[in-house]
Coordinates of C-alpha atoms and ligand atoms in Angstrom, one line a residue:
M1 CA -15.3 20.2 -22.5
S2 CA -18.9 20.1 -21.3
P3 CA -20.5 17.0 -20.0
V4 CA -23.1 15.2 -22.2
H5 CA -25.7 15.8 -19.5
G6 CA -25.3 18.2 -16.6
P7 CA -24.7 16.4 -13.3
G8 CA -27.4 18.4 -11.6
P9 CA -27.8 17.8 -7.9
L10 CA -25.0 15.2 -7.7
L11 CA -22.4 18.0 -8.0
G12 CA -20.2 18.0 -4.9
R13 CA -22.8 16.2 -2.8
I14 CA -21.9 15.3 0.7
G15 CA -24.1 12.8 2.4
A16 CA -24.1 11.8 6.0
R17 CA -25.7 8.4 6.2
E18 CA -23.8 5.5 7.8
P19 CA -25.5 2.3 6.5
G20 CA -22.9 0.0 8.1
G21 CA -23.4 1.6 11.5
H22 CA -19.8 2.5 11.7
A23 CA -20.0 6.2 12.3
G24 CA -17.2 7.5 14.5
A25 CA -17.0 10.9 16.1
A26 CA -18.5 13.6 13.8
Q27 CA -16.0 15.6 11.7
G28 CA -18.3 18.3 10.5
D29 CA -20.5 16.7 7.9
T30 CA -18.2 13.7 7.1
P31 CA -17.7 10.5 9.1
T32 CA -14.5 9.3 10.7
R33 CA -15.1 5.6 10.1
T34 CA -16.3 3.4 7.3
Q35 CA -15.8 -0.3 6.3
V36 CA -14.3 0.3 2.8
A37 CA -12.7 3.7 1.8
I38 CA -12.8 3.9 -2.0
I39 CA -10.4 6.3 -3.6
G40 CA -11.6 7.5 -7.1
A41 CA -15.2 8.0 -8.4
G42 CA -14.5 6.7 -11.9
P43 CA -16.5 3.6 -13.1
A44 CA -14.4 1.2 -10.9
G45 CA -14.9 3.2 -7.7
L46 CA -18.6 3.9 -8.2
L47 CA -19.4 0.4 -9.3
L48 CA -17.6 -1.1 -6.3
G49 CA -19.4 1.3 -4.0
Q50 CA -22.8 0.5 -5.4
L51 CA -22.3 -3.3 -5.2
L52 CA -21.2 -3.0 -1.6
L53 CA -24.0 -0.6 -0.7
R54 CA -26.6 -3.0 -2.1
H55 CA -25.3 -5.6 0.3
G56 CA -25.1 -3.3 3.3
V57 CA -21.4 -2.8 3.3
D58 CA -20.6 0.8 4.3
N59 CA -18.3 2.8 2.1
V60 CA -17.1 6.3 1.4
V61 CA -15.8 7.4 -2.0
L62 CA -13.2 10.1 -2.1
E63 CA -12.7 11.9 -5.5
R64 CA -10.2 14.5 -6.4
Q65 CA -12.3 16.1 -9.1
T66 CA -15.8 17.5 -9.3
A67 CA -18.7 15.3 -10.4
E68 CA -19.0 17.5 -13.5
H69 CA -15.4 17.0 -14.4
V70 CA -15.8 13.2 -14.0
L71 CA -18.9 13.2 -16.2
G72 CA -17.2 15.3 -18.9
R73 CA -14.5 12.8 -19.7
I74 CA -15.4 11.1 -23.0
R75 CA -13.9 7.7 -22.9
A76 CA -15.1 4.1 -23.5
G77 CA -18.2 3.2 -25.4
L78 CA -18.5 -0.5 -25.7
I79 CA -19.3 -3.0 -23.0
E80 CA -19.1 -6.8 -22.7
Q81 CA -22.1 -8.9 -21.6
G82 CA -20.3 -9.5 -18.2
T83 CA -20.2 -5.8 -17.6
V84 CA -23.9 -5.5 -18.5
D85 CA -24.7 -8.3 -16.0
L86 CA -22.6 -6.6 -13.3
L87 CA -24.4 -3.2 -13.8
D88 CA -27.7 -5.1 -13.5
E89 CA -26.4 -6.7 -10.3
A90 CA -25.6 -3.2 -9.0
G91 CA -29.2 -2.1 -9.9
V92 CA -28.2 0.4 -12.6
G93 CA -29.1 -1.5 -15.8
E94 CA -32.5 0.0 -16.5
R95 CA -31.5 2.9 -18.8
L96 CA -28.7 0.8 -20.3
H97 CA -31.2 -1.8 -21.4
R98 CA -33.5 0.9 -22.8
E99 CA -30.9 3.0 -24.6
G100 CA -27.9 0.7 -25.2
L101 CA -27.3 -0.6 -28.7
V102 CA -26.8 -4.4 -28.9
H103 CA -24.3 -5.4 -31.6
D104 CA -24.1 -9.0 -32.9
G105 CA -20.8 -8.4 -34.8
T106 CA -18.2 -6.0 -36.0
Q107 CA -16.7 -5.0 -39.3
I108 CA -13.1 -4.9 -40.3
N109 CA -11.9 -3.0 -43.4
V110 CA -8.6 -4.1 -44.7
D111 CA -7.1 -1.8 -47.4
G112 CA -10.6 -0.9 -48.8
V113 CA -12.3 -4.3 -48.5
R114 CA -14.9 -4.7 -45.7
H115 CA -15.2 -8.0 -43.7
R116 CA -17.5 -9.0 -40.9
I117 CA -17.0 -11.0 -37.7
D118 CA -20.3 -12.4 -36.4
F119 CA -19.9 -12.6 -32.6
K120 CA -23.3 -14.1 -32.1
A121 CA -22.8 -16.9 -34.6
L122 CA -19.3 -17.6 -33.4
T123 CA -19.8 -17.3 -29.6
G124 CA -23.5 -16.9 -28.9
K125 CA -22.7 -13.6 -27.3
T126 CA -23.1 -9.9 -28.2
V127 CA -21.6 -6.5 -27.0
T128 CA -23.4 -3.3 -26.1
V129 CA -22.7 0.3 -27.1
Y130 CA -23.4 2.5 -24.0
G131 CA -21.0 5.3 -23.1
Q132 CA -18.8 5.4 -20.0
T133 CA -20.3 8.9 -19.3
E134 CA -23.8 7.3 -19.2
I135 CA -22.6 4.4 -16.9
T136 CA -21.0 7.0 -14.6
R137 CA -24.1 9.1 -14.5
D138 CA -26.3 6.1 -13.7
L139 CA -23.9 5.0 -10.9
M140 CA -23.8 8.6 -9.5
E141 CA -27.6 8.8 -9.5
A142 CA -28.0 5.3 -7.8
R143 CA -25.4 6.3 -5.2
A144 CA -27.2 9.5 -4.4
A145 CA -30.5 7.6 -4.2
A146 CA -29.0 5.1 -1.7
S147 CA -27.5 8.0 0.3
G148 CA -24.0 6.7 -0.3
L149 CA -21.4 9.3 0.5
T150 CA -19.1 10.7 -2.1
V151 CA -16.7 13.5 -1.2
Y152 CA -15.8 15.4 -4.4
E153 CA -12.9 17.8 -4.6
A154 CA -11.0 15.8 -1.9
E155 CA -7.4 17.1 -2.0
N156 CA -4.2 15.4 -1.0
V157 CA -5.9 12.0 -0.5
T158 CA -3.4 9.7 1.2
P159 CA -3.9 6.1 2.2
A160 CA -2.0 5.1 5.3
D161 CA -1.4 2.2 7.7
F162 CA -2.8 -0.3 5.2
Q163 CA -0.1 -2.8 6.1
G164 CA -1.6 -3.1 9.5
E165 CA -5.1 -3.8 11.0
R166 CA -6.4 -0.2 11.0
P167 CA -5.9 1.5 7.7
R168 CA -6.9 5.2 7.4
V169 CA -7.2 7.7 4.6
R170 CA -6.3 11.3 5.1
Y171 CA -7.5 14.1 2.9
R172 CA -8.2 17.8 2.8
H173 CA -11.7 19.1 2.0
K174 CA -12.9 22.7 1.9
G175 CA -9.7 23.9 3.6
K176 CA -10.0 21.3 6.5
D177 CA -7.8 18.3 7.2
K178 CA -9.9 15.1 7.5
E179 CA -9.3 11.4 8.3
I180 CA -11.3 8.3 7.8
E181 CA -10.5 5.0 9.6
C182 CA -11.5 1.9 7.6
D183 CA -11.2 -1.9 7.4
F184 CA -9.9 -1.7 3.8
V185 CA -8.8 0.8 1.1
A186 CA -9.9 0.3 -2.5
G187 CA -7.5 2.1 -4.9
C188 CA -9.8 2.9 -7.8
D189 CA -7.9 6.1 -8.6
G190 CA -6.8 5.4 -12.2
F191 CA -3.4 5.3 -13.8
H192 CA -2.1 8.5 -12.2
G193 CA -3.7 7.9 -8.8
I194 CA -2.0 7.9 -5.4
C195 CA -2.7 4.3 -4.3
R196 CA -0.3 2.4 -6.5
Q197 CA 2.3 5.1 -5.7
S198 CA 1.7 4.6 -2.0
A199 CA 2.7 0.9 -2.1
P200 CA 5.9 0.1 -0.1
A201 CA 9.1 0.8 -2.1
G202 CA 10.2 -2.3 -4.0
S203 CA 6.8 -4.1 -3.6
V204 CA 5.4 -3.3 -7.1
Q205 CA 6.6 -5.0 -10.3
S206 CA 5.6 -3.0 -13.4
Y207 CA 5.4 -4.3 -16.9
E208 CA 5.0 -1.7 -19.7
R209 CA 4.9 -1.2 -23.5
V210 CA 4.5 2.3 -24.9
Y211 CA 3.3 2.5 -28.5
P212 CA 4.8 5.0 -31.0
F213 CA 1.4 6.7 -31.9
G214 CA -1.8 8.0 -30.3
W215 CA -5.6 8.0 -31.1
L216 CA -7.3 11.3 -32.0
G217 CA -11.0 10.9 -31.1
L218 CA -13.8 13.1 -32.3
L219 CA -17.4 13.1 -31.1
C220 CA -20.1 14.4 -33.4
D221 CA -23.9 14.6 -33.5
T222 CA -24.3 12.9 -36.8
P223 CA -25.7 9.4 -37.5
P224 CA -23.0 6.7 -37.4
V225 CA -21.6 5.6 -40.8
S226 CA -22.6 2.0 -40.2
E227 CA -24.9 0.1 -37.8
E228 CA -21.8 -1.8 -36.5
L229 CA -18.4 -0.5 -35.6
I230 CA -15.8 -0.5 -38.4
Y231 CA -12.1 -1.2 -37.5
N232 CA -10.1 0.1 -40.5
R233 CA -6.5 -0.9 -41.4
S234 CA -5.1 1.2 -44.1
A235 CA -1.7 2.2 -45.4
R236 CA -2.3 5.7 -43.9
G237 CA -2.9 4.3 -40.5
F238 CA -5.7 2.9 -38.3
A239 CA -9.1 4.4 -37.9
L240 CA -12.2 3.3 -35.9
C241 CA -15.8 4.2 -36.7
S242 CA -17.8 3.9 -33.5
M243 CA -20.9 5.5 -32.0
R244 CA -22.7 6.4 -28.8
S245 CA -26.3 6.4 -30.1
P246 CA -28.2 6.4 -33.4
S247 CA -27.5 10.1 -33.7
R248 CA -24.1 10.4 -32.1
S249 CA -20.9 9.2 -33.7
R250 CA -17.4 8.6 -32.2
Y251 CA -14.5 8.4 -34.7
Y252 CA -10.8 7.8 -34.1
V253 CA -7.7 8.1 -36.3
Q254 CA -4.2 6.9 -35.4
C255 CA -2.1 10.1 -35.1
S256 CA 1.5 11.0 -34.3
L257 CA 2.5 11.2 -30.6
G258 CA 3.7 14.8 -31.1
D259 CA 0.3 15.9 -32.5
S260 CA -2.0 18.2 -30.5
V261 CA -5.7 18.7 -31.0
E262 CA -5.0 22.2 -32.5
D263 CA -3.1 20.4 -35.3
W264 CA -6.4 18.7 -36.3
P265 CA -9.2 21.1 -37.2
D266 CA -12.4 19.2 -38.1
E267 CA -11.8 19.5 -41.9
R268 CA -8.4 17.8 -41.6
F269 CA -9.9 15.1 -39.3
W270 CA -12.7 14.2 -41.8
D271 CA -10.4 14.3 -44.8
E272 CA -7.9 11.9 -43.1
L273 CA -10.7 9.6 -41.8
K274 CA -12.3 9.4 -45.3
Q275 CA -9.0 8.3 -46.8
R276 CA -8.7 5.4 -44.4
L277 CA -12.3 4.1 -45.0
D278 CA -13.5 1.6 -47.7
P279 CA -15.4 3.2 -50.6
Q280 CA -18.9 2.4 -49.2
A281 CA -18.1 3.9 -45.8
R282 CA -16.5 6.9 -47.5
A283 CA -19.8 7.5 -49.5
D284 CA -22.0 6.9 -46.4
L285 CA -20.0 9.1 -43.9
V286 CA -22.0 12.1 -42.6
T287 CA -19.7 14.8 -41.2
G288 CA -20.5 17.7 -38.9
P289 CA -19.0 20.0 -36.3
S290 CA -17.1 18.2 -33.5
I291 CA -18.5 18.4 -30.0
E292 CA -15.4 17.0 -28.4
K293 CA -11.9 16.1 -29.6
S294 CA -9.0 14.6 -27.7
I295 CA -5.8 12.7 -28.1
A296 CA -4.9 9.6 -26.0
P297 CA -1.5 8.0 -26.1
L298 CA -1.5 4.2 -26.3
R299 CA 0.1 2.2 -23.6
S300 CA 0.1 -1.4 -22.1
F301 CA 0.9 -1.4 -18.4
V302 CA 0.4 -3.9 -15.5
A303 CA 1.4 -3.5 -11.9
E304 CA 1.7 -6.6 -9.8
P305 CA 0.4 -7.5 -7.2
M306 CA -3.0 -5.8 -6.9
R307 CA -3.0 -6.1 -3.1
F308 CA -0.8 -4.5 -0.5
G309 CA -2.0 -5.6 3.0
R310 CA -5.4 -4.0 3.4
M311 CA -5.2 -1.9 0.2
F312 CA -6.5 -3.3 -3.1
L313 CA -6.1 -1.8 -6.6
A314 CA -8.8 -2.1 -9.2
G315 CA -9.1 -0.8 -12.8
D316 CA -6.7 1.6 -14.4
A317 CA -4.9 2.1 -11.0
A318 CA -3.4 -1.3 -11.7
H319 CA -3.4 -1.7 -15.5
I320 CA -3.8 0.1 -18.8
V321 CA -4.5 -1.4 -22.2
P322 CA -4.3 0.4 -25.6
P323 CA -8.0 1.1 -26.6
T324 CA -8.1 -1.2 -29.6
G325 CA -10.7 -3.8 -28.7
A326 CA -12.3 -1.7 -25.9
K327 CA -11.1 -3.6 -22.9
G328 CA -10.2 -0.8 -20.4
L329 CA -13.5 -0.2 -18.8
N330 CA -14.5 -3.9 -19.1
L331 CA -11.4 -4.9 -17.2
A332 CA -12.1 -2.3 -14.5
A333 CA -15.6 -4.0 -14.2
S334 CA -14.2 -7.5 -13.8
D335 CA -11.7 -6.4 -11.2
V336 CA -14.6 -4.9 -9.3
A337 CA -16.6 -8.1 -9.6
F338 CA -13.8 -10.1 -8.0
L339 CA -13.2 -7.5 -5.3
A340 CA -16.8 -6.9 -4.4
R341 CA -17.4 -10.7 -4.0
A342 CA -14.2 -10.9 -1.9
F343 CA -15.4 -8.1 0.5
L344 CA -18.9 -9.8 0.7
E345 CA -17.3 -13.1 1.6
F346 CA -15.3 -11.3 4.3
Y347 CA -18.2 -9.5 5.8
K348 CA -21.0 -12.0 5.3
E349 CA -19.2 -15.3 5.6
N350 CA -16.3 -14.2 7.7
S351 CA -13.8 -15.6 5.2
P352 CA -10.7 -13.9 3.9
A353 CA -10.3 -16.4 1.0
G354 CA -11.6 -14.1 -1.7
L355 CA -9.4 -11.3 -0.5
D356 CA -6.4 -13.6 -0.4
H357 CA -7.0 -14.8 -4.0
Y358 CA -8.1 -11.4 -5.4
S359 CA -4.8 -10.3 -6.9
A360 CA -4.0 -13.7 -8.6
R361 CA -7.6 -14.0 -9.9
A362 CA -7.8 -10.5 -11.3
L363 CA -4.3 -10.6 -12.9
A364 CA -5.1 -13.9 -14.7
R365 CA -7.9 -12.1 -16.6
V366 CA -6.0 -8.9 -16.9
W367 CA -3.1 -10.5 -18.7
K368 CA -5.5 -12.2 -21.3
A369 CA -7.0 -8.8 -22.0
E370 CA -3.5 -7.2 -22.2
R371 CA -2.6 -9.9 -24.7
F372 CA -5.7 -9.3 -26.8
S373 CA -5.4 -5.5 -26.8
W374 CA -1.7 -5.7 -27.7
W375 CA -2.5 -8.1 -30.5
M376 CA -5.4 -6.1 -32.0
T377 CA -3.2 -2.9 -31.8
T378 CA -0.3 -4.7 -33.5
M379 CA -2.5 -6.2 -36.2
L380 CA -4.3 -3.0 -37.2
H381 CA -1.9 0.0 -36.8
N382 CA 0.9 1.3 -38.9
F383 CA 4.3 1.1 -37.2
D384 CA 6.8 3.5 -38.7
D385 CA 9.7 1.3 -37.9
A386 CA 8.1 -1.9 -39.4
G387 CA 10.3 -3.5 -42.0
G388 CA 9.1 -5.4 -45.1
F389 CA 9.0 -8.7 -43.1
D390 CA 6.8 -7.2 -40.3
R391 CA 4.4 -5.8 -42.9
K392 CA 4.0 -9.1 -44.7
V393 CA 3.4 -11.0 -41.4
Q394 CA 0.8 -8.3 -40.3
A395 CA -1.0 -8.8 -43.6
A396 CA -0.9 -12.6 -43.3
E397 CA -2.2 -12.4 -39.7
L398 CA -5.3 -10.4 -40.9
D399 CA -5.8 -12.7 -43.8
Y400 CA -5.7 -15.7 -41.5
V401 CA -8.0 -14.1 -38.8
L402 CA -10.6 -13.2 -41.4
G403 CA -10.3 -16.4 -43.4
S404 CA -10.3 -19.0 -40.7
R405 CA -13.4 -19.8 -38.6
A406 CA -11.1 -20.9 -35.7
A407 CA -9.2 -17.6 -35.8
S408 CA -12.3 -15.5 -36.1
T409 CA -13.8 -17.3 -33.2
S410 CA -10.7 -16.6 -31.1
L411 CA -11.0 -12.9 -31.9
A412 CA -14.8 -12.9 -31.2
E413 CA -14.4 -14.9 -27.9
N414 CA -11.9 -12.3 -26.6
Y415 CA -13.9 -9.3 -27.9
V416 CA -17.2 -10.3 -26.3
G417 CA -15.2 -10.9 -23.1
L418 CA -13.7 -13.9 -21.4
P419 CA -15.8 -15.3 -18.6
Y420 CA -15.3 -14.5 -14.9
Ligands
FAD501 P1 -10.7 6.3 -14.1 O1 -11.8 6.4 -15.0 O2 -9.4 6.9 -14.5 O3 -11.1 6.9 -12.7 C1 -10.2 7.1 -11.6 C2 -10.8 8.3 -10.8 O4 -9.9 8.5 -9.7 C3 -10.9 9.6 -11.5 O5 -12.2 10.1 -11.4 C4 -9.8 10.4 -10.9 O6 -10.1 11.8 -10.9 C5 -9.7 9.9 -9.5 N1 -8.4 10.1 -8.9 C6 -7.2 10.0 -9.4 N2 -6.3 10.3 -8.5 C7 -7.0 10.6 -7.3 C8 -6.5 10.9 -6.0 N3 -5.2 11.1 -5.8 N4 -7.5 11.2 -5.1 C9 -8.8 11.0 -5.4 N5 -9.2 10.7 -6.6 C10 -8.3 10.4 -7.6 N6 -11.5 2.3 -22.7 C11 -12.2 1.7 -23.6 O7 -12.6 0.5 -23.3 N7 -12.5 2.3 -24.7 C12 -12.1 3.6 -25.0 O8 -12.4 4.2 -26.0 C13 -11.3 4.3 -24.1 N8 -10.9 5.6 -24.3 C14 -10.1 6.2 -23.3 C15 -9.6 7.5 -23.5 C16 -8.8 8.1 -22.6 C17 -8.3 9.5 -22.8 C18 -8.5 7.4 -21.4 C19 -7.6 8.1 -20.3 C20 -9.0 6.1 -21.2 C21 -9.8 5.5 -22.2 N9 -10.3 4.2 -22.0 C22 -11.0 3.6 -22.9 C23 -10.1 3.5 -20.8 C24 -11.2 3.6 -19.8 O9 -11.8 4.8 -19.9 C25 -10.7 3.3 -18.5 O10 -10.2 1.9 -18.5 C26 -11.7 3.4 -17.4 O11 -12.0 4.8 -17.2 C27 -11.1 2.9 -16.1 O12 -11.9 3.2 -15.0 P2 -11.3 3.5 -13.6 O13 -12.4 3.8 -12.7 O14 -10.4 2.4 -13.2 O15 -10.3 4.7 -13.7
DHB502 C1 -14.6 2.5 -28.7 C2 -13.3 2.5 -28.4 C3 -12.6 1.4 -28.7 O1 -11.3 1.3 -28.4 C4 -13.1 0.3 -29.3 O2 -12.3 -0.8 -29.6 C5 -14.4 0.3 -29.6 C6 -15.2 1.4 -29.3 C7 -15.5 3.7 -28.5 O3 -15.0 4.7 -27.9 O4 -16.6 3.8 -28.9

């Protein structure tokens, strides 16, 4: 899979600046001391790093992969106003405001009949289409411009001693063992990361639901079928018509968990998608060769708490939502907002209050997004084991949501993002 844009000079960059003035003894070209060691250069880690750099808090980001690999992952596409505001606060909103597509509402096709939920009319708020790859690229460029240090291809990253006063992170880079001492560790290393796994045995309570299907996504350089996203419920399964730009479309179809991308040549994908659309969308759909195709399993997962001594989890490291409703990246952003404010309170006001409240504050919002994503998934997908009663209740739920202003407002309020 190739990235949408090449990462250019960001690839594997090692900087040497120490903005917080905490440089320890030199270790080749990497420091031995920082204020916040951030593990993971996904959107959570890079955004946290940027917010802290802007306020003079020194940080180092350690990433297992190359910058090119991180930029090549096609993931989220839709962001809440709160996420837009946070990216502005981090100083990386300029291209987003120029190229992002503001959407006032969304469309829902139920068994061939299209409905519309008007976010702006119901909540006064909108959402923005701007891909995760673009956000990541903007953050990488801003970090390079601020001389923030990111160590790509850091192997065997291991947080240690975070239950005490002097945490450290060990890693291996270019064949050499390294160590950074820090005040805090931020675990922004995604669902399969090391930080959650490093929490003391018995200290993590996990809550999980695994869904009996996946999403097959296809990216294509064709104009989107509609100006707004279309969520499709059909007897053949769920489908989503989304986009990245006026000339780049992103489509998803619900697929079996056992399916692989090889089972889905483009022709089969387009044929199946068309059957799940309403007649107008079927007529309007422009197909073309895929430029990326991938399958994601659907899972709800929360780990509690999100703090272990001086180590804090943020984003997918602590929780996963099924993609229906586009909450994953937005939740990573709200965690980062709480965590960045907490670190700034600690460093600028000498108060640990924000850090002490971080886990409870973040989890209160996480669980509401978990509920919404589970609800949207349940309402719009085909469950093979659903009986007649389940199917009737699902149909009634949709009928109610689309027919009641109060229920549509509830969907819209959650979709545009709950406040934080
Ligand atoms: P990540 O993006 O996972 O970043 C974590 C980073 O940590 C990675 O770069 C990883 O390489 C690094 N890392 C991991 N382990 C280590 C280690 N041991 N040492 C150092 N670095 C490490 N959300 C939506 O809203 N809409 C979508 O359509 C959507 N589609 C998705 C499709 C897929 C296949 C996946 C996996 C997720 C999708 N999501 C979607 C969710 C969204 O992309 C995530 O919520 C978002 O990426 C979370 O950001 P993050 O920074 O917390 O984690
Ligand atoms: C996208 C993904 C989603 O899960 C969603 O609800 C909306 C948009 C996307 O990738 O474009």
